[in-house]
Tab-separated table of C-alpha atoms in Angstrom:
chain	number	residue	atom	x	y	z
A	1178	MET	CA	23.116	-93.394	24.529
A	1179	ASN	CA	26.145	-92.763	27.194
A	1180	ARG	CA	27.723	-90.258	24.477
A	1181	ALA	CA	24.210	-88.302	24.480
A	1182	ILE	CA	24.771	-87.965	28.189
A	1183	ARG	CA	27.982	-87.039	28.291
A	1184	LEU	CA	27.257	-84.494	25.440
A	1185	LEU	CA	24.370	-83.207	27.417
A	1186	VAL	CA	26.280	-83.144	31.059
A	1187	LEU	CA	29.325	-81.259	28.389
A	1188	LEU	CA	27.090	-78.465	27.640
A	1189	VAL	CA	25.560	-78.149	30.722
A	1190	GLY	CA	28.738	-77.159	32.115
A	1191	LEU	CA	29.597	-75.138	29.906
A	1192	TRP	CA	26.268	-72.827	30.504
A	1193	GLY	CA	27.045	-72.434	34.169
A	1194	VAL	CA	30.602	-70.980	33.236
A	1195	ALA	CA	29.265	-68.453	30.977
A	1196	ALA	CA	26.579	-67.601	33.628
A	1197	ALA	CA	29.390	-67.824	36.381
A	1198	ALA	CA	31.472	-65.026	34.476
A	1199	GLN	CA	28.037	-62.643	33.569
A	1200	PRO	CA	28.354	-59.527	36.142
A	1201	SER	CA	25.513	-59.654	39.062
A	1202	GLY	CA	22.189	-58.882	37.437
A	1203	THR	CA	22.131	-56.667	41.145
A	1204	ALA	CA	23.409	-53.158	40.865
A	1205	THR	CA	25.416	-52.071	43.942
A	1206	SER	CA	25.693	-48.398	44.808
A	1207	ASP	CA	29.024	-48.481	42.897
A	1208	ASP	CA	27.468	-49.157	39.916
A	1209	GLN	CA	24.918	-45.881	40.182
A	1210	PRO	CA	26.702	-43.091	38.705
A	1211	SER	CA	26.566	-40.200	41.356
A	1212	PRO	CA	24.341	-36.728	40.319
A	1213	ASN	CA	27.575	-34.820	40.565
A	1214	ALA	CA	28.807	-37.071	37.360
A	1215	LEU	CA	25.301	-37.245	36.149
A	1216	GLN	CA	25.634	-33.090	36.013
A	1217	ALA	CA	29.479	-33.034	34.643
A	1218	SER	CA	28.474	-34.869	31.982
A	1219	ARG	CA	25.637	-32.754	30.338
A	1220	THR	CA	29.050	-30.582	29.489
A	1221	ASP	CA	31.735	-33.051	29.141
A	1222	GLN	CA	31.877	-35.444	26.218
A	1223	ALA	CA	34.677	-37.638	27.784
A	1224	ALA	CA	32.800	-38.015	31.347
A	1225	ARG	CA	29.488	-38.902	29.092
A	1226	GLN	CA	31.245	-41.233	27.849
A	1227	LYS	CA	31.758	-43.540	30.920
A	1228	ILE	CA	28.529	-43.597	32.182
A	1229	GLN	CA	26.187	-43.121	28.414
A	1230	PRO	CA	28.604	-44.649	25.990
A	1231	LEU	CA	28.335	-43.104	22.233
A	1232	ASN	CA	26.270	-40.592	23.408
A	1233	ASN	CA	27.262	-37.467	21.435
A	1234	ALA	CA	25.098	-35.042	23.131
A	1235	PRO	CA	27.395	-32.228	25.077
A	1236	THR	CA	29.382	-32.391	21.811
A	1237	TRP	CA	26.688	-31.486	19.486
A	1238	ARG	CA	24.982	-28.813	22.419
A	1239	ALA	CA	28.531	-27.265	22.216
A	1240	ALA	CA	28.518	-26.964	18.661
A	1241	ASN	CA	25.080	-25.121	18.414
A	1242	SER	CA	25.691	-22.998	21.073
A	1243	GLY	CA	27.518	-20.158	18.710
A	1244	ALA	CA	30.443	-20.258	21.102
A	1245	SER	CA	33.664	-19.775	19.455
A	1246	GLY	CA	36.598	-22.521	19.226
A	1247	PHE	CA	39.612	-23.123	17.773
A	1248	THR	CA	39.728	-23.246	13.620
A	1249	ASN	CA	41.823	-22.630	10.517
A	1250	LEU	CA	38.994	-20.861	9.081
A	1251	PRO	CA	39.063	-17.065	8.679
A	1252	ASP	CA	39.359	-15.558	12.294
A	1253	HIS	CA	36.250	-13.191	12.348
A	1254	GLU	CA	33.755	-16.282	11.966
A	1255	GLY	CA	35.450	-19.623	11.897
A	1256	GLY	CA	35.460	-20.578	15.083
A	1257	VAL	CA	31.177	-20.974	15.068
A	1258	LEU	CA	30.637	-24.393	14.008
A	1259	ILE	CA	26.598	-24.098	13.738
A	1260	GLN	CA	25.305	-20.602	13.355
A	1261	SER	CA	21.644	-20.802	14.653
A	1262	ALA	CA	19.815	-18.009	12.642
A	1263	GLY	CA	20.538	-20.201	9.883
A	1264	GLU	CA	17.870	-21.557	10.618
A	1265	GLU	CA	15.275	-19.015	10.435
A	1266	TRP	CA	17.144	-17.795	7.658
A	1267	ARG	CA	15.874	-21.009	6.014
A	1268	GLN	CA	12.815	-20.432	7.622
A	1269	LEU	CA	12.174	-17.207	5.788
A	1270	ARG	CA	13.492	-18.265	2.399
A	1271	ASN	CA	10.926	-20.769	2.209
A	1272	GLY	CA	8.192	-19.269	3.837
A	1273	PRO	CA	7.570	-16.125	3.293
A	1274	VAL	CA	10.193	-14.890	0.590
A	1275	THR	CA	9.445	-17.477	-1.743
A	1276	ILE	CA	5.353	-17.814	-1.193
A	1277	ASN	CA	4.621	-14.319	-1.306
A	1278	GLY	CA	7.858	-13.405	-4.343
A	1279	GLY	CA	6.093	-16.168	-6.283
A	1280	TRP	CA	2.194	-14.699	-6.198
A	1281	PHE	CA	3.229	-11.769	-6.270
A	1282	LEU	CA	4.640	-12.210	-9.978
A	1283	VAL	CA	1.906	-14.402	-10.520
A	1284	ALA	CA	-0.433	-11.395	-10.101
A	1285	VAL	CA	1.588	-9.161	-11.714
A	1286	LEU	CA	1.048	-11.676	-14.931
A	1287	LEU	CA	-2.749	-11.604	-14.270
A	1288	LEU	CA	-2.509	-7.740	-13.900
A	1289	ILE	CA	-0.493	-7.558	-18.032
A	1290	ALA	CA	-2.841	-10.221	-18.966
A	1291	ALA	CA	-6.033	-8.980	-17.908
A	1292	TYR	CA	-4.569	-5.413	-19.078
A	1293	TYR	CA	-4.056	-6.361	-22.726
A	1294	LEU	CA	-7.723	-8.555	-23.062
A	1295	TRP	CA	-8.888	-4.878	-22.416
A	1296	ARG	CA	-6.662	-2.362	-24.077
A	1297	GLY	CA	-4.880	-4.490	-26.892
A	1298	PRO	CA	-2.025	-3.375	-28.877
A	1299	ILE	CA	-1.447	0.652	-28.530
A	1300	GLY	CA	-0.756	1.667	-32.384
A	1301	VAL	CA	-1.114	5.271	-33.738
A	1302	THR	CA	-4.330	6.682	-35.113
A	1303	GLY	CA	-2.797	8.468	-38.160
A	1304	PRO	CA	-0.838	5.986	-41.322
A	1305	PRO	CA	2.728	6.618	-41.579
A	1306	THR	CA	4.270	8.866	-43.005
A	1307	GLY	CA	7.418	7.170	-44.289
A	1308	ARG	CA	9.925	9.819	-42.307
A	1309	MET	CA	11.990	7.993	-40.331
A	1310	ILE	CA	13.324	9.149	-36.829
A	1311	GLU	CA	16.727	7.424	-35.348
A	1312	ARG	CA	14.746	7.187	-32.052
A	1313	PHE	CA	18.243	4.605	-30.780
A	1314	THR	CA	21.838	4.753	-31.703
A	1315	VAL	CA	23.630	1.241	-32.252
A	1316	ILE	CA	25.576	1.356	-29.109
A	1317	GLU	CA	22.473	2.504	-27.132
A	1318	ARG	CA	20.832	-0.836	-28.476
A	1319	ALA	CA	23.781	-2.655	-27.828
A	1320	VAL	CA	24.057	-1.741	-24.162
A	1321	HIS	CA	20.114	-1.983	-23.993
A	1322	TRP	CA	20.762	-5.696	-25.835
A	1323	ILE	CA	23.770	-7.335	-23.582
A	1324	ASN	CA	21.731	-5.410	-20.438
A	1325	ALA	CA	18.434	-7.118	-21.233
A	1326	ALA	CA	20.430	-10.541	-22.646
A	1327	CYS	CA	22.139	-10.617	-18.682
A	1328	PHE	CA	18.684	-9.889	-17.075
A	1329	VAL	CA	16.734	-12.704	-18.716
A	1330	VAL	CA	19.495	-15.093	-17.332
A	1331	LEU	CA	20.088	-14.395	-14.100
A	1332	ALA	CA	15.945	-13.201	-13.836
A	1333	LEU	CA	15.234	-17.492	-15.091
A	1334	SER	CA	18.320	-18.768	-12.911
A	1335	GLY	CA	16.993	-16.626	-9.944
A	1336	VAL	CA	13.961	-18.317	-10.407
A	1337	VAL	CA	15.016	-21.690	-10.723
A	1338	LEU	CA	16.920	-20.884	-7.806
A	1339	LEU	CA	14.176	-19.482	-5.569
A	1340	PHE	CA	10.781	-21.633	-6.538
A	1341	GLY	CA	12.401	-24.117	-8.534
A	1342	LYS	CA	11.982	-26.881	-5.660
A	1343	HIS	CA	8.522	-25.844	-5.286
A	1344	LEU	CA	7.652	-26.283	-8.895
A	1345	LEU	CA	9.603	-27.869	-10.594
A	1346	LEU	CA	11.520	-30.632	-8.754
A	1347	PRO	CA	8.096	-32.597	-8.023
A	1348	VAL	CA	7.737	-32.647	-11.623
A	1349	ILE	CA	11.164	-33.201	-13.467
A	1350	GLY	CA	12.603	-35.159	-10.183
A	1351	TYR	CA	16.019	-35.084	-8.330
A	1352	THR	CA	18.625	-35.824	-11.046
A	1353	LEU	CA	17.613	-33.043	-13.835
A	1354	PHE	CA	16.133	-30.740	-11.256
A	1355	SER	CA	19.832	-30.933	-9.615
A	1356	LEU	CA	21.854	-30.338	-12.848
A	1357	LEU	CA	19.074	-27.614	-13.776
A	1358	ALA	CA	20.004	-26.013	-10.505
A	1359	THR	CA	23.529	-26.535	-10.909
A	1360	ILE	CA	23.360	-24.858	-14.076
A	1361	SER	CA	21.861	-22.063	-12.716
A	1362	LYS	CA	24.051	-21.310	-10.159
A	1363	THR	CA	26.927	-20.871	-11.981
A	1364	GLY	CA	25.442	-19.614	-14.437
A	1365	HIS	CA	24.038	-16.716	-11.646
A	1366	ASN	CA	27.046	-15.946	-10.858
A	1367	PHE	CA	29.482	-15.495	-13.621
A	1368	VAL	CA	26.475	-13.740	-15.678
A	1369	GLY	CA	25.888	-11.166	-12.635
A	1370	PRO	CA	29.398	-9.096	-12.682
A	1371	LEU	CA	28.907	-8.851	-16.534
A	1372	PHE	CA	25.368	-7.323	-15.428
A	1373	ALA	CA	26.208	-4.709	-13.265
A	1374	VAL	CA	29.035	-3.296	-15.948
A	1375	THR	CA	25.765	-2.609	-18.423
A	1376	LEU	CA	23.591	-1.032	-15.490
A	1377	ILE	CA	26.478	1.293	-15.236
A	1378	ALA	CA	26.719	1.881	-18.888
A	1379	MET	CA	22.994	2.098	-19.196
A	1380	PHE	CA	23.030	4.554	-16.987
A	1381	LEU	CA	26.280	6.521	-18.169
A	1382	LEU	CA	24.079	6.685	-22.387
A	1383	TYR	CA	20.834	7.169	-20.763
A	1384	VAL	CA	20.702	9.742	-18.249
A	1385	LYS	CA	20.748	12.964	-19.713
A	1386	ASP	CA	17.226	12.313	-21.187
A	1387	ASN	CA	15.658	11.032	-17.943
A	1388	PHE	CA	16.302	13.921	-15.584
A	1389	PRO	CA	12.690	14.940	-14.393
A	1390	ARG	CA	10.629	17.432	-15.388
A	1391	ALA	CA	7.691	19.338	-14.302
A	1392	TYR	CA	5.297	17.460	-17.420
A	1393	ASP	CA	6.390	13.943	-16.542
A	1394	PHE	CA	4.764	14.333	-13.392
A	1395	THR	CA	1.512	15.260	-15.232
A	1396	TRP	CA	2.054	12.258	-17.595
A	1397	LEU	CA	1.996	10.465	-13.996
A	1398	ILE	CA	-0.827	12.037	-12.729
A	1399	LYS	CA	-2.862	10.746	-16.106
A	1400	GLY	CA	-1.403	7.939	-16.420
A	1401	GLY	CA	0.081	8.802	-20.028
A	1402	GLY	CA	-3.097	8.075	-21.198
A	1403	LEU	CA	-2.231	4.329	-21.115
A	1404	LEU	CA	-5.935	3.498	-18.383
A	1405	SER	CA	-7.812	5.107	-21.490
A	1406	ARG	CA	-8.445	5.403	-25.375
A	1407	LYS	CA	-7.459	9.176	-25.570
A	1408	ALA	CA	-4.700	10.725	-26.907
A	1409	HIS	CA	-1.587	9.924	-25.251
A	1410	VAL	CA	-0.050	12.775	-22.459
A	1411	PRO	CA	2.770	14.826	-24.400
A	1412	SER	CA	7.028	13.331	-23.511
A	1413	ASP	CA	9.898	14.077	-23.726
A	1414	ARG	CA	12.017	11.246	-25.759
A	1415	PHE	CA	11.072	9.341	-22.506
A	1416	ASN	CA	7.627	9.679	-20.882
A	1417	GLY	CA	7.481	9.793	-17.262
A	1418	GLY	CA	6.825	6.246	-16.918
A	1419	GLU	CA	9.926	5.439	-18.607
A	1420	LYS	CA	11.897	7.547	-16.773
A	1421	LEU	CA	10.381	6.432	-13.378
A	1422	MET	CA	11.311	2.761	-14.189
A	1423	PHE	CA	14.764	4.330	-15.147
A	1424	TRP	CA	15.566	5.682	-11.224
A	1425	GLY	CA	13.230	3.232	-9.807
A	1426	ALA	CA	14.287	-0.263	-11.472
A	1427	LEU	CA	17.498	0.455	-13.274
A	1428	VAL	CA	19.500	2.730	-10.931
A	1429	LEU	CA	17.871	1.744	-7.640
A	1430	LEU	CA	16.672	-1.812	-7.934
A	1431	GLY	CA	19.792	-2.345	-9.957
A	1432	THR	CA	22.250	-1.171	-7.472
A	1433	ILE	CA	20.835	-2.882	-5.006
A	1434	VAL	CA	20.632	-6.518	-6.746
A	1435	ALA	CA	24.159	-5.729	-7.853
A	1436	VAL	CA	25.829	-4.778	-4.623
A	1437	THR	CA	23.992	-7.671	-2.780
A	1438	GLY	CA	24.561	-9.769	-5.656
A	1439	PHE	CA	28.778	-9.127	-5.127
A	1440	ILE	CA	28.406	-9.651	-1.362
A	1441	LEU	CA	27.376	-13.250	-2.244
A	1442	ASP	CA	29.628	-14.039	-5.231
A	1443	PHE	CA	32.570	-13.344	-3.318
A	1444	PRO	CA	32.263	-14.620	-0.202
A	1445	ASN	CA	36.190	-14.057	1.032
A	1446	TYR	CA	36.127	-10.387	1.926
A	1447	GLU	CA	35.588	-11.792	5.879
A	1448	GLN	CA	31.235	-11.096	5.628
A	1449	THR	CA	30.013	-13.633	8.025
A	1450	ARG	CA	26.892	-15.812	7.385
A	1451	GLY	CA	24.819	-13.336	9.306
A	1452	GLN	CA	25.943	-10.561	6.969
A	1453	MET	CA	25.160	-13.162	3.800
A	1454	GLN	CA	22.018	-14.037	4.806
A	1455	GLN	CA	20.860	-10.321	5.200
A	1456	ALA	CA	22.071	-9.383	2.281
A	1457	TRP	CA	20.383	-12.933	0.633
A	1458	MET	CA	17.386	-11.552	1.819
A	1459	ILE	CA	17.582	-8.101	0.632
A	1460	HIS	CA	18.780	-9.354	-3.073
A	1461	ALA	CA	15.644	-12.192	-2.585
A	1462	VAL	CA	13.312	-9.143	-2.456
A	1463	ALA	CA	14.800	-6.224	-4.386
A	1464	ALA	CA	14.762	-9.129	-7.896
A	1465	VAL	CA	11.346	-10.432	-7.536
A	1466	LEU	CA	10.516	-6.169	-7.741
A	1467	PHE	CA	13.029	-5.930	-10.646
A	1468	ILE	CA	11.435	-8.905	-12.543
A	1469	ALA	CA	8.191	-7.237	-11.816
A	1470	VAL	CA	8.736	-3.951	-13.299
A	1471	ILE	CA	11.014	-5.490	-16.348
A	1472	MET	CA	7.907	-7.897	-16.944
A	1473	GLY	CA	5.546	-4.347	-17.950
A	1474	HIS	CA	8.796	-3.314	-19.688
A	1475	VAL	CA	8.701	-5.977	-22.003
A	1476	TYR	CA	5.235	-6.250	-22.644
A	1477	LEU	CA	4.899	-2.592	-23.578
A	1478	GLY	CA	8.435	-2.896	-26.010
A	1479	THR	CA	6.607	-5.770	-27.622
A	1480	ILE	CA	3.051	-6.808	-28.008
A	1481	GLY	CA	1.831	-4.253	-25.956
A	1482	MET	CA	2.389	-1.011	-28.220
A	1483	ARG	CA	3.274	-1.676	-31.890
A	1484	GLY	CA	6.449	0.223	-33.539
A	1485	ALA	CA	7.674	0.077	-29.961
A	1486	LEU	CA	10.003	-3.455	-30.970
A	1487	ASP	CA	11.270	-1.820	-33.926
A	1488	ALA	CA	12.721	0.986	-32.328
A	1489	MET	CA	14.818	-0.894	-30.448
A	1490	LYS	CA	15.866	-3.495	-33.133
A	1491	THR	CA	16.335	-0.753	-36.258
A	1492	GLY	CA	17.126	2.351	-34.196
A	1493	TYR	CA	14.245	4.325	-35.962
A	1494	VAL	CA	10.584	5.280	-36.122
A	1495	ASP	CA	7.972	7.030	-38.190
A	1496	GLU	CA	7.567	10.677	-37.511
A	1497	ALA	CA	3.662	9.461	-37.033
A	1498	TRP	CA	4.883	7.196	-33.849
A	1499	ALA	CA	7.635	9.896	-32.650
A	1500	LYS	CA	4.770	12.621	-32.797
A	1501	GLU	CA	1.839	10.224	-31.226
A	1502	HIS	CA	4.288	8.862	-28.250
A	1503	HIS	CA	6.322	11.449	-27.652
A	1504	ALA	CA	4.770	14.938	-28.743
A	1505	ARG	CA	7.854	17.436	-27.260
A	1506	TRP	CA	10.710	15.347	-28.433
A	1507	TYR	CA	9.093	15.034	-31.693
A	1508	GLU	CA	8.285	18.769	-31.576
A	1509	ASP	CA	12.481	19.544	-30.482
A	1510	ILE	CA	13.211	18.011	-33.774
A	1511	LYS	CA	11.791	19.429	-35.891
A	1512	ALA	CA	12.855	22.905	-34.020
A	1513	GLY	CA	16.196	21.702	-34.726
A	1514	LYS	CA	17.186	21.414	-30.611
A	1515	ILE	CA	17.752	17.319	-31.783
A	1516	PRO	CA	19.240	15.879	-34.680
A	1517	ALA	CA	16.986	13.559	-36.369
A	1518	GLN	CA	19.783	11.489	-37.199
A	1519	ARG	CA	22.002	11.296	-34.602
A	1520	SER	CA	24.196	8.533	-36.119
A	1521	ALA	CA	25.215	10.741	-39.050
A	1522	GLN	CA	25.697	13.629	-37.066
A	1523	ALA	CA	27.872	11.893	-35.052
A	1524	GLY	CA	29.756	10.481	-37.981
A	1525	ALA	CA	29.978	13.900	-40.033
A	1526	ARG	CA	31.670	15.717	-36.850
A	1527	ALA	CA	33.961	12.998	-36.298
A	1528	ALA	CA	35.020	13.110	-40.102
A	1529	GLY	CA	35.156	16.960	-39.925
A	1530	SER	CA	37.699	16.670	-36.763
A	1531	ALA	CA	39.323	13.919	-39.316
A	1532	THR	CA	39.720	16.499	-42.009
A	1533	GLN	CA	41.138	18.949	-39.744
A	1534	ALA	CA	43.698	16.862	-37.530
A	1535	GLN	CA	44.984	16.095	-41.364
A	1536	GLY	CA	44.774	19.871	-42.776
């Protein structure tokens, strides 16, 4: 019993000593920060730590202000830790650009499907003659297929990067989507420059046959006969629609996506974040338009028009196909203005030049 009383007295004594060591609960006027100190603590992190320890609001307020500071990064923008316009760009990217661009591509696919159901494959009214005309040389086809392969890689990877978070992530999960997005980003960055080179090669190979003529506008006004079941409108080697795609998609949109792509691909030439955000916006819009045009081109070059894919696979078309789809080009070939076998003629010229050199 005595031992219990002594233990109780000891505990009470220890409690009294601890209570006496605590600061008084009544704050004096000296403990309260002055209004000037409070105001200074809004911008001075050291002052804030004295009044409100662990409150880093002044530091982040200064970082988000856009003011330049000291950095070891490039001088043109490295001193700005947080660029507030980046949030506006993110909202545009995940909002109007992604949503409107996605629905635009869906609408184009639906229009193509509806046209196919209405018109079906476009063929040739007459029987084949068995006489073949060379439409594309080996070099023209090789450059076209390399350019097409680059475009497919860029289009698919771009779709993953732009729409994948909304369409694929909820289905395949974070791990698989992260891997797919990383592959897409790397492939996009490395294939982009090759695509730009093939665009230049395509331009040099095809530009001579894509200069507009007066009858091309007639073809465009009549829709080339694609909107009716009547005979096709006469055209050159490339019709008005193909020439419009050449200058509007290959040259204009191709140049835009290539230039803006290089700005994004090589961010070490003093591009600011704002400039890269603007370049991305232009790049994305132009790329979506480019994809929409090429979807129509792929449709007409495959299931939409019989014989078109064979022309790019083998290089040759039947005379009946040439006469019906490109009557002016066919007439020039029959008149001898254009050789029916351009590769054979080029080979003969090369052989003749070699013989003259030996002689």
